[in-house]
Short mmCIF file of C-alpha atoms and ligand atoms in Angstrom, two decimals:
data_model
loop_
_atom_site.label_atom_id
_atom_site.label_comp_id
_atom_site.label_asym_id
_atom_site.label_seq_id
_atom_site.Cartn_x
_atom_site.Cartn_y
_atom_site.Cartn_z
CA UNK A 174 19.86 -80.28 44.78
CA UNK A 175 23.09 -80.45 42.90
CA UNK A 176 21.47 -80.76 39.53
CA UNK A 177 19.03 -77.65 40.19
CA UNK A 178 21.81 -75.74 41.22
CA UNK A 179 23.76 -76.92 37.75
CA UNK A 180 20.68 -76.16 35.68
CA UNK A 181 19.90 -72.71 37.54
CA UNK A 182 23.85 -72.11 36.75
CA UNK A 183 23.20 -72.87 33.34
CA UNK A 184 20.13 -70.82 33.01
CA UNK A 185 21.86 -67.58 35.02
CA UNK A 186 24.51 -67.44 32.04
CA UNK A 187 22.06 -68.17 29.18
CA UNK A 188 23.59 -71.27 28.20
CA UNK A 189 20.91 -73.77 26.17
CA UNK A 190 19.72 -77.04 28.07
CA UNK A 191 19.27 -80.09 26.52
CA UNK A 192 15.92 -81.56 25.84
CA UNK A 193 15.80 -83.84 28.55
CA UNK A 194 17.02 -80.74 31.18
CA UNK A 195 14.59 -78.64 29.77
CA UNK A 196 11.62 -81.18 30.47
CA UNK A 197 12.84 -80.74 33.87
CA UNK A 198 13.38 -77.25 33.98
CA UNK A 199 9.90 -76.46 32.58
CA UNK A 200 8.34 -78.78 34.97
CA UNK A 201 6.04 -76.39 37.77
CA UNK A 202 6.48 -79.60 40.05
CA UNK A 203 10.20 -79.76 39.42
CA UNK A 204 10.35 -76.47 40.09
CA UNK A 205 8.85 -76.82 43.27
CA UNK A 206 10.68 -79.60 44.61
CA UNK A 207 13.90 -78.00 43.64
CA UNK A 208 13.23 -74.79 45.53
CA UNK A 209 15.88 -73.14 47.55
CA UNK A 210 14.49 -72.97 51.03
CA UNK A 211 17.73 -72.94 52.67
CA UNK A 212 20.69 -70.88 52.58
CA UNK A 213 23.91 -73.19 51.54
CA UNK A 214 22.40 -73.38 48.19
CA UNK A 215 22.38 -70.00 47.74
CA UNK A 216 26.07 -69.82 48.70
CA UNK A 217 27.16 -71.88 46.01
CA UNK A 218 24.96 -70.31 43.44
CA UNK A 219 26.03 -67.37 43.93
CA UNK A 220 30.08 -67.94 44.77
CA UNK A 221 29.78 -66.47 48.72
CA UNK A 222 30.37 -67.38 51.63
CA UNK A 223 28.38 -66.09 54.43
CA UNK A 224 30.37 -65.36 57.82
CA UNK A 225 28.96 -67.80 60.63
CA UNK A 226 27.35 -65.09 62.81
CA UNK A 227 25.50 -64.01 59.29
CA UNK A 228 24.39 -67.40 58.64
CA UNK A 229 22.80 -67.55 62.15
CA UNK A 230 21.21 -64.69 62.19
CA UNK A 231 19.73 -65.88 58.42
CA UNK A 232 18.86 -68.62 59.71
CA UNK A 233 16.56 -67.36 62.80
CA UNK A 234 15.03 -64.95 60.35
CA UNK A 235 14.16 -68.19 57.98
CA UNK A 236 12.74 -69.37 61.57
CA UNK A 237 10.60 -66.44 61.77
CA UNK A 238 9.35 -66.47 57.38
CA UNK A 239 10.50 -69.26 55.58
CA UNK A 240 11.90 -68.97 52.33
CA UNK A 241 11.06 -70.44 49.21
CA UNK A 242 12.70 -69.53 46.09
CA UNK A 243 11.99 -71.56 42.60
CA UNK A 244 15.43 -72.01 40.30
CA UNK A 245 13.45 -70.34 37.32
CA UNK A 246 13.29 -67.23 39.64
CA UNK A 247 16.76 -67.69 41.21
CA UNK A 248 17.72 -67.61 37.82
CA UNK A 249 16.87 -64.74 37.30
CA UNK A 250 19.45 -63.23 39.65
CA UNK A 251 22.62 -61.20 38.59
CA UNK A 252 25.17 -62.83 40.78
CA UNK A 253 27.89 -59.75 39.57
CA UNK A 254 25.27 -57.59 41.61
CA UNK A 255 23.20 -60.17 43.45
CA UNK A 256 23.05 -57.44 46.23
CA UNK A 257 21.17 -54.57 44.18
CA UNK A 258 19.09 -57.03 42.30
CA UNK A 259 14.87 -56.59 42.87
CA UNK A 260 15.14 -60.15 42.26
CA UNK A 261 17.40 -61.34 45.40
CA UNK A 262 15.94 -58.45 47.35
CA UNK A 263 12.35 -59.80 46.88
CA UNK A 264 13.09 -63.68 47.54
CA UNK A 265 16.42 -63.59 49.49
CA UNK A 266 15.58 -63.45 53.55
CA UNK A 267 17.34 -60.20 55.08
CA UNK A 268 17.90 -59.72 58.96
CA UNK A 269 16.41 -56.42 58.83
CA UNK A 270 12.73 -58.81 58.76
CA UNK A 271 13.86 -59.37 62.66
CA UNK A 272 13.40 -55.50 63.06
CA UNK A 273 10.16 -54.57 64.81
CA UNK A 274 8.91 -51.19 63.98
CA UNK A 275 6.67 -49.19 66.14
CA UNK A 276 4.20 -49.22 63.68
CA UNK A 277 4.25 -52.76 62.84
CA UNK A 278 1.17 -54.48 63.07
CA UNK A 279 0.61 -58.33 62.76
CA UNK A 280 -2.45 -58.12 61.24
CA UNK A 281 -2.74 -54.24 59.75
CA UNK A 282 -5.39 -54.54 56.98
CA UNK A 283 -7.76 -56.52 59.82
CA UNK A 284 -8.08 -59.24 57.72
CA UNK A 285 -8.90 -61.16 60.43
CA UNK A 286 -11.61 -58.96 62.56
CA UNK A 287 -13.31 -58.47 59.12
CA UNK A 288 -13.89 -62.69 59.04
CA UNK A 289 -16.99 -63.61 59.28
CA UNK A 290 -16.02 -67.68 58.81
CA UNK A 291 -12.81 -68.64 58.44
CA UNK A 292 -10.63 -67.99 55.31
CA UNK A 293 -13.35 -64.82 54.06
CA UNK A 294 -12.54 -61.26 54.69
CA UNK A 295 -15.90 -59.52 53.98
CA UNK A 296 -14.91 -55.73 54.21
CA UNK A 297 -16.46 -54.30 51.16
CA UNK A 298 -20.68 -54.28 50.13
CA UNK A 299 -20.40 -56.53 47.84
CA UNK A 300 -17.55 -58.60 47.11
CA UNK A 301 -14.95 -60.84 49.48
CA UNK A 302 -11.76 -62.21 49.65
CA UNK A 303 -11.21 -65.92 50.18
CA UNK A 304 -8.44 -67.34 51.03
CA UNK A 305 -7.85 -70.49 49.44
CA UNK A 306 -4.25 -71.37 49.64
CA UNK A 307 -1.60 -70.75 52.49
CA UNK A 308 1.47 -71.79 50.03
CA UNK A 309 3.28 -69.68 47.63
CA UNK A 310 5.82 -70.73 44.96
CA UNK A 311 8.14 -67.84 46.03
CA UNK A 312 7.62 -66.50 49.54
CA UNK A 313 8.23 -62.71 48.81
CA UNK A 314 10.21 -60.80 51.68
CA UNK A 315 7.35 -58.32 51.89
CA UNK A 316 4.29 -60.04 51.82
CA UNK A 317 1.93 -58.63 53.92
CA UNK A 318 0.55 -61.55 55.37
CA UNK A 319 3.84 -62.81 56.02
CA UNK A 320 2.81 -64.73 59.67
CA UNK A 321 0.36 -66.52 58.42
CA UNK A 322 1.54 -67.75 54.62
CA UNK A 323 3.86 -70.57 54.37
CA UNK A 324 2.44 -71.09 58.33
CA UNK A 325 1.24 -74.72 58.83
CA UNK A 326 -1.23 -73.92 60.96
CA UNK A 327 -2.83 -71.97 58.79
CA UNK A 328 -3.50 -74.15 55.81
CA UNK A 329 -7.45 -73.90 54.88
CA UNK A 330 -8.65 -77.10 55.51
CA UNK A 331 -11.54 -78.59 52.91
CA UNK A 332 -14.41 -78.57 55.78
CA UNK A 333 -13.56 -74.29 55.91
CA UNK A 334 -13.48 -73.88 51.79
CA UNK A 335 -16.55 -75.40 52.21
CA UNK A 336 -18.00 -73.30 55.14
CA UNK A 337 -16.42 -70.40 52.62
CA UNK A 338 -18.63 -71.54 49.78
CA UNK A 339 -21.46 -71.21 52.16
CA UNK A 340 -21.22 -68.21 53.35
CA UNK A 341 -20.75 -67.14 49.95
CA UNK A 342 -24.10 -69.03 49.30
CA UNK A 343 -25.89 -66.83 52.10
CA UNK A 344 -24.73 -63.85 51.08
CA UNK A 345 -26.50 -62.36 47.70
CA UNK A 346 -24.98 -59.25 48.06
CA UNK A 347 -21.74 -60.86 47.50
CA UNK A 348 -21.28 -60.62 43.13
CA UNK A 349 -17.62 -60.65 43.47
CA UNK A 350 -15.47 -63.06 44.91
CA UNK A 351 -11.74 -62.92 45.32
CA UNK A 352 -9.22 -66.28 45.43
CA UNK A 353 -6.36 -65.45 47.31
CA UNK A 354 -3.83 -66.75 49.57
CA UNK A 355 -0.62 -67.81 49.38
CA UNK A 356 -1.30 -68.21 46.17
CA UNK A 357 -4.55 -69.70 44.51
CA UNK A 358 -2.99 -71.08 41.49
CA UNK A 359 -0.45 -73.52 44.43
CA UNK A 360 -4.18 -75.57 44.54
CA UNK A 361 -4.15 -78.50 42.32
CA UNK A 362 -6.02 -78.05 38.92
CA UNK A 363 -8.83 -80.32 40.55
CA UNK A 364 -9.16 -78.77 43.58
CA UNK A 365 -9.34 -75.24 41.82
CA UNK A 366 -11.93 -76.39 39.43
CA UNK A 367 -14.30 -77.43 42.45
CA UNK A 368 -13.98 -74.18 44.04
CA UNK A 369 -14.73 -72.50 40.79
CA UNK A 370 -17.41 -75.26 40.01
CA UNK A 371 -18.96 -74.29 43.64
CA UNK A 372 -18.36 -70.93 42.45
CA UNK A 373 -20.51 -71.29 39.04
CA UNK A 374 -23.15 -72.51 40.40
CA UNK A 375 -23.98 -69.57 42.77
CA UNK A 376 -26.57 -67.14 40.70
CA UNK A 377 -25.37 -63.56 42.62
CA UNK A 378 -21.49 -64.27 41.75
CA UNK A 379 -21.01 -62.40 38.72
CA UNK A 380 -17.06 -62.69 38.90
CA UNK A 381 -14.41 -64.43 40.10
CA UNK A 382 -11.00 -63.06 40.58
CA UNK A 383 -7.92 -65.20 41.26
CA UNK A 384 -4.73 -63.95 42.90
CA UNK A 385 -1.80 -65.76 41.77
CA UNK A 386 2.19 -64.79 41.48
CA UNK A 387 2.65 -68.01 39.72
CA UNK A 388 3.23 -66.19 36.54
CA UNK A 389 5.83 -64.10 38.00
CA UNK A 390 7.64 -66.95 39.71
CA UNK A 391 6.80 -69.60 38.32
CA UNK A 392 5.36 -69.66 34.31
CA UNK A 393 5.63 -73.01 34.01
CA UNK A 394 2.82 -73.32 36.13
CA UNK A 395 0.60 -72.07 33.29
CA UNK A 396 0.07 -75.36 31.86
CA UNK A 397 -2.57 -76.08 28.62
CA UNK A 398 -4.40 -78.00 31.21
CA UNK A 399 -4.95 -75.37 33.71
CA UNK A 400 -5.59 -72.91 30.96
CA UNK A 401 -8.31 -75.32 29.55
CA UNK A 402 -9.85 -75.45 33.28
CA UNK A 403 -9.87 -72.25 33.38
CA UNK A 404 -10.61 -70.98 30.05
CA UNK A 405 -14.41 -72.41 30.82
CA UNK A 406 -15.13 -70.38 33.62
CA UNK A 407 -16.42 -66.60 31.18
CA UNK A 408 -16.51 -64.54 34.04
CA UNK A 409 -12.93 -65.56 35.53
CA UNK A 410 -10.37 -62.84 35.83
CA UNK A 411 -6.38 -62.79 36.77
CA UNK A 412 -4.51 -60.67 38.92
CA UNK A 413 -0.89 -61.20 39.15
CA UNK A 414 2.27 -59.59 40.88
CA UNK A 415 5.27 -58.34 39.18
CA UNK A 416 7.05 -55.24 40.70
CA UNK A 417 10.17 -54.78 38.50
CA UNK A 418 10.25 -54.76 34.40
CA UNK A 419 13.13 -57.59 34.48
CA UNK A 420 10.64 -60.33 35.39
CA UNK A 421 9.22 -60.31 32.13
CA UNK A 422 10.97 -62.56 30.33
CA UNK A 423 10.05 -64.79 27.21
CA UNK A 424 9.24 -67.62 29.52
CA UNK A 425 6.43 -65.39 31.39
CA UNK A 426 5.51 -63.81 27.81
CA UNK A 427 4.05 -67.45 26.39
CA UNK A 428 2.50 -67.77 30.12
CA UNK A 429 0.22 -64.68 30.23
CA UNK A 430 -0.26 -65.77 26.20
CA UNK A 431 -1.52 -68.88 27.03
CA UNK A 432 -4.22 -66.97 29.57
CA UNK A 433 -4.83 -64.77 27.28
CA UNK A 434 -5.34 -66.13 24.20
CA UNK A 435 -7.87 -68.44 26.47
CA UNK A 436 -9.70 -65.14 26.76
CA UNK A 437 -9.30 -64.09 30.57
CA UNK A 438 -8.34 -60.76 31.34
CA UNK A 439 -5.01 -60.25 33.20
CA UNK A 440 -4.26 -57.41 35.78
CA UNK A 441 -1.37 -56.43 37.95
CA UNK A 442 -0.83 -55.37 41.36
CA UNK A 443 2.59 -54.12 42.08
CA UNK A 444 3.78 -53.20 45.91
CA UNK A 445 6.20 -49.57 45.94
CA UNK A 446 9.36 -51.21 47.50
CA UNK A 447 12.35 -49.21 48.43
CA UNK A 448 15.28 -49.99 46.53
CA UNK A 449 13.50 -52.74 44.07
CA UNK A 450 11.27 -50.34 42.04
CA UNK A 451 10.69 -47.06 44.04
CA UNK A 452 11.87 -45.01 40.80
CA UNK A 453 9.87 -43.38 38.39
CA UNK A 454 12.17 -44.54 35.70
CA UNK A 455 11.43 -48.53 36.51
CA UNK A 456 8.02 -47.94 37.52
CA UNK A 457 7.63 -46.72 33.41
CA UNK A 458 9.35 -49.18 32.19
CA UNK A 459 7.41 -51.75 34.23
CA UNK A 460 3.48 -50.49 33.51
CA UNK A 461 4.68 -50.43 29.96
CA UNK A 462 6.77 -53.71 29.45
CA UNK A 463 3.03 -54.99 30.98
CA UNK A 464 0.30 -53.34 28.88
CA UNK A 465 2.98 -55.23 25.57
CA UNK A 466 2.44 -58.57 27.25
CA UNK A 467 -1.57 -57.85 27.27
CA UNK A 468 -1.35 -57.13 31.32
CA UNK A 469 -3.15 -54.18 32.53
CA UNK A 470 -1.58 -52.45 35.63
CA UNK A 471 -4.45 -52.33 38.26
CA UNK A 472 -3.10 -51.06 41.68
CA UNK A 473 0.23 -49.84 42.91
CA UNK A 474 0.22 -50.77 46.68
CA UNK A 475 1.77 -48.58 49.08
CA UNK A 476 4.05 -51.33 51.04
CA UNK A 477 1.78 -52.64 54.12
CA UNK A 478 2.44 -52.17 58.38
CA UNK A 479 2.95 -55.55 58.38
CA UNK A 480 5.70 -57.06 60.75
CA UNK A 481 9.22 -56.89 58.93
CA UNK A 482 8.66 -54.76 56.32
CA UNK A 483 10.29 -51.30 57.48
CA UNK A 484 13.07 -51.80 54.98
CA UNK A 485 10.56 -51.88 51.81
CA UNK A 486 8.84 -48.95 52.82
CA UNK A 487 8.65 -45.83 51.27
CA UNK A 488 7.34 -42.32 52.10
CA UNK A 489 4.12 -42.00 50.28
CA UNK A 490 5.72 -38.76 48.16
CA UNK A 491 7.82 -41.47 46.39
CA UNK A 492 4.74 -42.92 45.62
CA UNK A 493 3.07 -39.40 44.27
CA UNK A 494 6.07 -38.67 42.27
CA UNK A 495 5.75 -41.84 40.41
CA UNK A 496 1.89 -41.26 39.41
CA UNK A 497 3.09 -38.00 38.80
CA UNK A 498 5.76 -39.48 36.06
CA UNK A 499 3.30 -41.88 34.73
CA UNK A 500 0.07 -39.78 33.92
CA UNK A 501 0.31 -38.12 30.92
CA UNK A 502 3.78 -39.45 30.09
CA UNK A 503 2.63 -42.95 28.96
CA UNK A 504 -0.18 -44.59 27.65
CA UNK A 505 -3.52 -44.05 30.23
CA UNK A 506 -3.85 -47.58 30.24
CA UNK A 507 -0.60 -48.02 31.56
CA UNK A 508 -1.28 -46.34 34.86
CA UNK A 509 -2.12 -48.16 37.97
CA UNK A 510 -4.29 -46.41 40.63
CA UNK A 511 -1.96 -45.95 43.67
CA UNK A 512 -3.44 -46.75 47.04
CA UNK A 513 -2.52 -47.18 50.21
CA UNK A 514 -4.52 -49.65 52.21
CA UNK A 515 -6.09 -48.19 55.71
CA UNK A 516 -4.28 -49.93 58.54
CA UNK A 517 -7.27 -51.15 60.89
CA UNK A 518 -9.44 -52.59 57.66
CA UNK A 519 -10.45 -48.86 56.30
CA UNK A 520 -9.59 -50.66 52.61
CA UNK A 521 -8.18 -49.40 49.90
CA UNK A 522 -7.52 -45.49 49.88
CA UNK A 523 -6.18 -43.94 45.91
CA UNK A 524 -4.00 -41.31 46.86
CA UNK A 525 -2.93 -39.16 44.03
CA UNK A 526 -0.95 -35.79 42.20
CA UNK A 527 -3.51 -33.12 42.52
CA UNK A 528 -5.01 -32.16 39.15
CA UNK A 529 -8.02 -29.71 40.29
CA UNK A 530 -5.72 -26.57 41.36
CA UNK A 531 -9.73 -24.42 42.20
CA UNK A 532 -12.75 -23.69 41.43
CA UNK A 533 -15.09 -20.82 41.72
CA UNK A 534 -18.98 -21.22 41.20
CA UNK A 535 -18.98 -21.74 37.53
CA UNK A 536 -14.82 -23.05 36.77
CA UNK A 537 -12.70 -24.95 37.67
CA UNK A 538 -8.98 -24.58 37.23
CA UNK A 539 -6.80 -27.97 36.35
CA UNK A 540 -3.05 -28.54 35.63
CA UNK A 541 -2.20 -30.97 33.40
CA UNK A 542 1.05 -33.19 33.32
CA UNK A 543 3.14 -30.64 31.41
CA UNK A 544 1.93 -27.78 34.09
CA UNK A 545 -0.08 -25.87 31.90
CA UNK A 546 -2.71 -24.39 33.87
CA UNK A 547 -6.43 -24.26 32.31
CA UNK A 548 -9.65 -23.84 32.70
CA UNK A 549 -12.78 -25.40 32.37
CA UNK A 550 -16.22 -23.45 31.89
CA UNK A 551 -18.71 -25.01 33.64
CA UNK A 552 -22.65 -25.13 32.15
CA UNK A 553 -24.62 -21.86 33.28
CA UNK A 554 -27.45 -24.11 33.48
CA UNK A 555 -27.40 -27.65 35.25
CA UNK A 556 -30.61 -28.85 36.63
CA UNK A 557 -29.80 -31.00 39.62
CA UNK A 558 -32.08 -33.64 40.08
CA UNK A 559 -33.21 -34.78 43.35
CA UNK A 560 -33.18 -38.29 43.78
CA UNK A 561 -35.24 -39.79 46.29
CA UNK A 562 -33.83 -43.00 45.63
CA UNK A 563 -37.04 -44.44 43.77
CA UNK A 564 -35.75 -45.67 40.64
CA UNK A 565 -39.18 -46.99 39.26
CA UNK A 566 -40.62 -43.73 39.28
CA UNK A 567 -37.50 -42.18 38.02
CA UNK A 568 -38.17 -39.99 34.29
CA UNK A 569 -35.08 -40.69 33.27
CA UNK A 570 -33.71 -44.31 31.64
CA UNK A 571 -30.31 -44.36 33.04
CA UNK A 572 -30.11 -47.82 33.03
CA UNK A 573 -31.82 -50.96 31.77
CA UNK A 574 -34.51 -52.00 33.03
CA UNK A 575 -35.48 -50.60 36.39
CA UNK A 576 -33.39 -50.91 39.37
CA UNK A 577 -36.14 -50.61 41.92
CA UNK A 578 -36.83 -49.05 44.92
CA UNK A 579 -33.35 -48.65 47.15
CA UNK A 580 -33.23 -48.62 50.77
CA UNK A 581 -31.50 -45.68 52.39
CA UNK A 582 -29.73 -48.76 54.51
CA UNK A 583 -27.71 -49.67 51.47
CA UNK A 584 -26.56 -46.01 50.58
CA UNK A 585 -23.20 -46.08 53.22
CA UNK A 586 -20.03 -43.85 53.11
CA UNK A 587 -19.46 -40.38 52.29
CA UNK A 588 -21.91 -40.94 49.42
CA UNK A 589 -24.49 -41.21 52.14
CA UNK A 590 -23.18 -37.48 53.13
CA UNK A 591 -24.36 -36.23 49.66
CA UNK A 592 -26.83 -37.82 48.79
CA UNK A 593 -30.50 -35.85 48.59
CA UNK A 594 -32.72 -38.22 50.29
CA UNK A 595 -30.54 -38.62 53.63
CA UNK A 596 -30.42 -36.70 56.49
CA UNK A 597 -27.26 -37.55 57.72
CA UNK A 598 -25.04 -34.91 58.17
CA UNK A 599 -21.98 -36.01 60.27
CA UNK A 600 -20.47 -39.44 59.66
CA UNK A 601 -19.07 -40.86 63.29
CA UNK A 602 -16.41 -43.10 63.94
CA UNK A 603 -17.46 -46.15 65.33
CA UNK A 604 -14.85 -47.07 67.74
C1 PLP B 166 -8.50 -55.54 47.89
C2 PLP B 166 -9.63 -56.17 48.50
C3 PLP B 166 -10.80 -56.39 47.77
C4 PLP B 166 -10.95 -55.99 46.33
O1 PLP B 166 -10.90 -54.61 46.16
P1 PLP B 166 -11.04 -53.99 44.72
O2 PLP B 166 -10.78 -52.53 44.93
O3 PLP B 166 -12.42 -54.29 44.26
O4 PLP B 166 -10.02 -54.65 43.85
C5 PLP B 166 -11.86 -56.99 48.41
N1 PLP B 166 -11.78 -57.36 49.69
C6 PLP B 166 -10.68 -57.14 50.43
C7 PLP B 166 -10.67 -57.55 51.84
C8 PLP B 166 -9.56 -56.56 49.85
O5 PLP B 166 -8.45 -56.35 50.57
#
């Protein structure tokens, strides 16, 4: 431990390593083996001492999450300020996880009721999340599956990645499948390219997505092997985490290169956390710092009800007034869609500033980001056209080929409510 702690001293004031400290630095598995997962550590990279009753109470929240934090990412930390910085606050435990808030929930997004074999959430028509991994590199303070990742228990085992794959197999409908976690990219290169072998070789999975923070926490995972694995997959697509501009540094810049250049598409997922990047200002600087490293922002997460998270969240206005500060201001492909996602497994909900002010029968009125106020004149003449759902007898060629004749059992959702060939008028809660 005492050379990490040297070299993540080193790092923290910019000072050069020498070559053979760099090997080590840039090592992913040095990185992991070094990671602070304790608190003393901590103390002495950062010059504090904790008070003994602070220490215990640390301690029994460690008991309750672990911790995990890799020296490149501790590095990262102003130790002047460690207090304020998104860095600390994201990795560091806090005794305000202990707190149980009415509205906590262990398992809010029902991952769980929504599993129809272990390790798949199948919530959505045609796509499902599979959880591959129950390890992170960094265990972030607010993750929303916080009981189960970094859980023994819970590690998939290879006889359910396999029952997975099948299910996967059974399920045509399924075109998109999501690797998630922990973290997908904690697999081993091999193990990863036999899921995404298994993957390949299913005919109705059009894309794969993998979920990884690795590039956030740890870049040197991004090796030229595991961009050569997965630079073969062409329908392979990357979704990573960062939530504050400050974790872009050079070292993640020649990560997301290397995927890049390999040709896969990255995304980002941030999570609104109070006090880390809950400002409109950051939020800016964060979408935009992203779109320059090639990273498009994809969602902006509303923090989750999951069991010691109170102190991340926000009021969903913060949340508005961010949008609000983005659209228009910045470059449209800089703006994430914000959701929230429905406690109880209702998915993801966009929530948004509201553009369309009225309408009458032939105008609407819309605002734009400035607050002008305008109009737009709607045609005198628009010929709806039934659909009865029969697209081989359809005049029109609005696609490729012909799609067939649909069954009204696939139409679900408030696009069954307007739809012309349904007779559905009230949609009823099921519970
Ligand atoms: C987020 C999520 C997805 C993917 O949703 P997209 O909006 O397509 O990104 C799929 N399944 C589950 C269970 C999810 O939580």
């Amino acid at each position: 431990m005492k050379e990490a702690i040297d070299l993540i001293h080193l790092s923290m004031n910019n000072k050069k390593l020498d070559d053979e400290a760099l090997v080590k630095w840039t090592d992913w598995k040095w990185q992991i083996k070094n990671s602070i997962r304790t608190i003393e550590p901590i103390e002495d990279i950062l010059g504090i001492t904790f008070s003994e009753e602070k220490r215990q109470t640390l301690k029994r929240t460690l008991d309750a999450f672990p911790m995990a934090i890799t020296p490149y990412y501790m590095s990262l930390i102003d130790p002047n300020d460690y207090e304020n910085d998104p860095v600390f606050k994201q990795s560091f435990a806090d005794m305000r996880e202990l707190y149980k808030s009415e509205a906590d929930m262990v398992d809010p997004l029902a991952e769980d009721q929504n599993s129809p074999v272990p390790g798949i959430t199948h919530r959505y028509p045609d796509r499902v999340l599979f959880h591959v991994s129950n390890v992170c590199a960094m265990y972030c303070r607010h993750c929303t599956r916080k009981r189960k990742v970094g859980d023994k228990d819970s590690i998939p085992t290879r006889s359910n990645l396999i029952k997975g794959i099948e299910y996967i197999k059974d399920h045509p409908e399924i075109r998109d499948v999501l690797l998630s976690g922990g973290d997908a990219l904690m697999l081993p290169d091999k193990h990863l390219a036999f899921l995404l072998d298994e993957l390949a070789k299913i005919d109705h999975v059009e894309v794969v997505r993998l979920g990884t923070r690795t590039p956030v926490v740890l870049p040197f995972r991004i090796t030229n092997e595991l961009v050569q694995t997965l630079g073969k997959y062409d329908n392979l697509w990357i979704n990573t985490h960062f939530n504050h501009p400050k974790e872009l540094t050079p070292e993640v810049k020649t990560a997301i290169q290397k995927l890049t250049k390999s040709g896969i598409p990255v995304g980002n997922q941030s999570v609104l956390l109070a006090e880390v990047n809950d400002c409109p200002q950051i939020m800016k600087k964060l979408v935009q710092k992203l779109v320059s490293f090639r990273v498009r922002p994809y969602y902006l997460y509303q923090c989750d009800l999951s069991e010691g998270l109170e102190h991340f969240r926000t009021s969903v206005g913060k949340g508005i007034e961010i949008m609000e500060s983005l659209r228009g201001h910045t470059s449209g492909f800089a703006v994430p869609t914000y959701v929230i996602d429905a406690p109880g497994g209702g998915g993801k909900i966009p929530v948004s500033p509201n553009y369309l002010i009225s309408q009458s029968s032939n105008k609407v009125v819309l605002r734009n980001y400035e607050g002008v106020i305008t109009t737009y004149k709607e045609p005198d003449r628009y010929e709806n056209n039934s659909c009865d759902l029969d697209c081989n007898n359809c005049h029109l060629q609005l696609t490729e080929g012909k799609l067939g004749k649909l069954s009204n059992q696939e139409v679900v959702g408030i696009k069954k409510l307007l739809a012309d060939y349904d007779e559905t008028i009230t949609l009823k809660p099921g519970v």
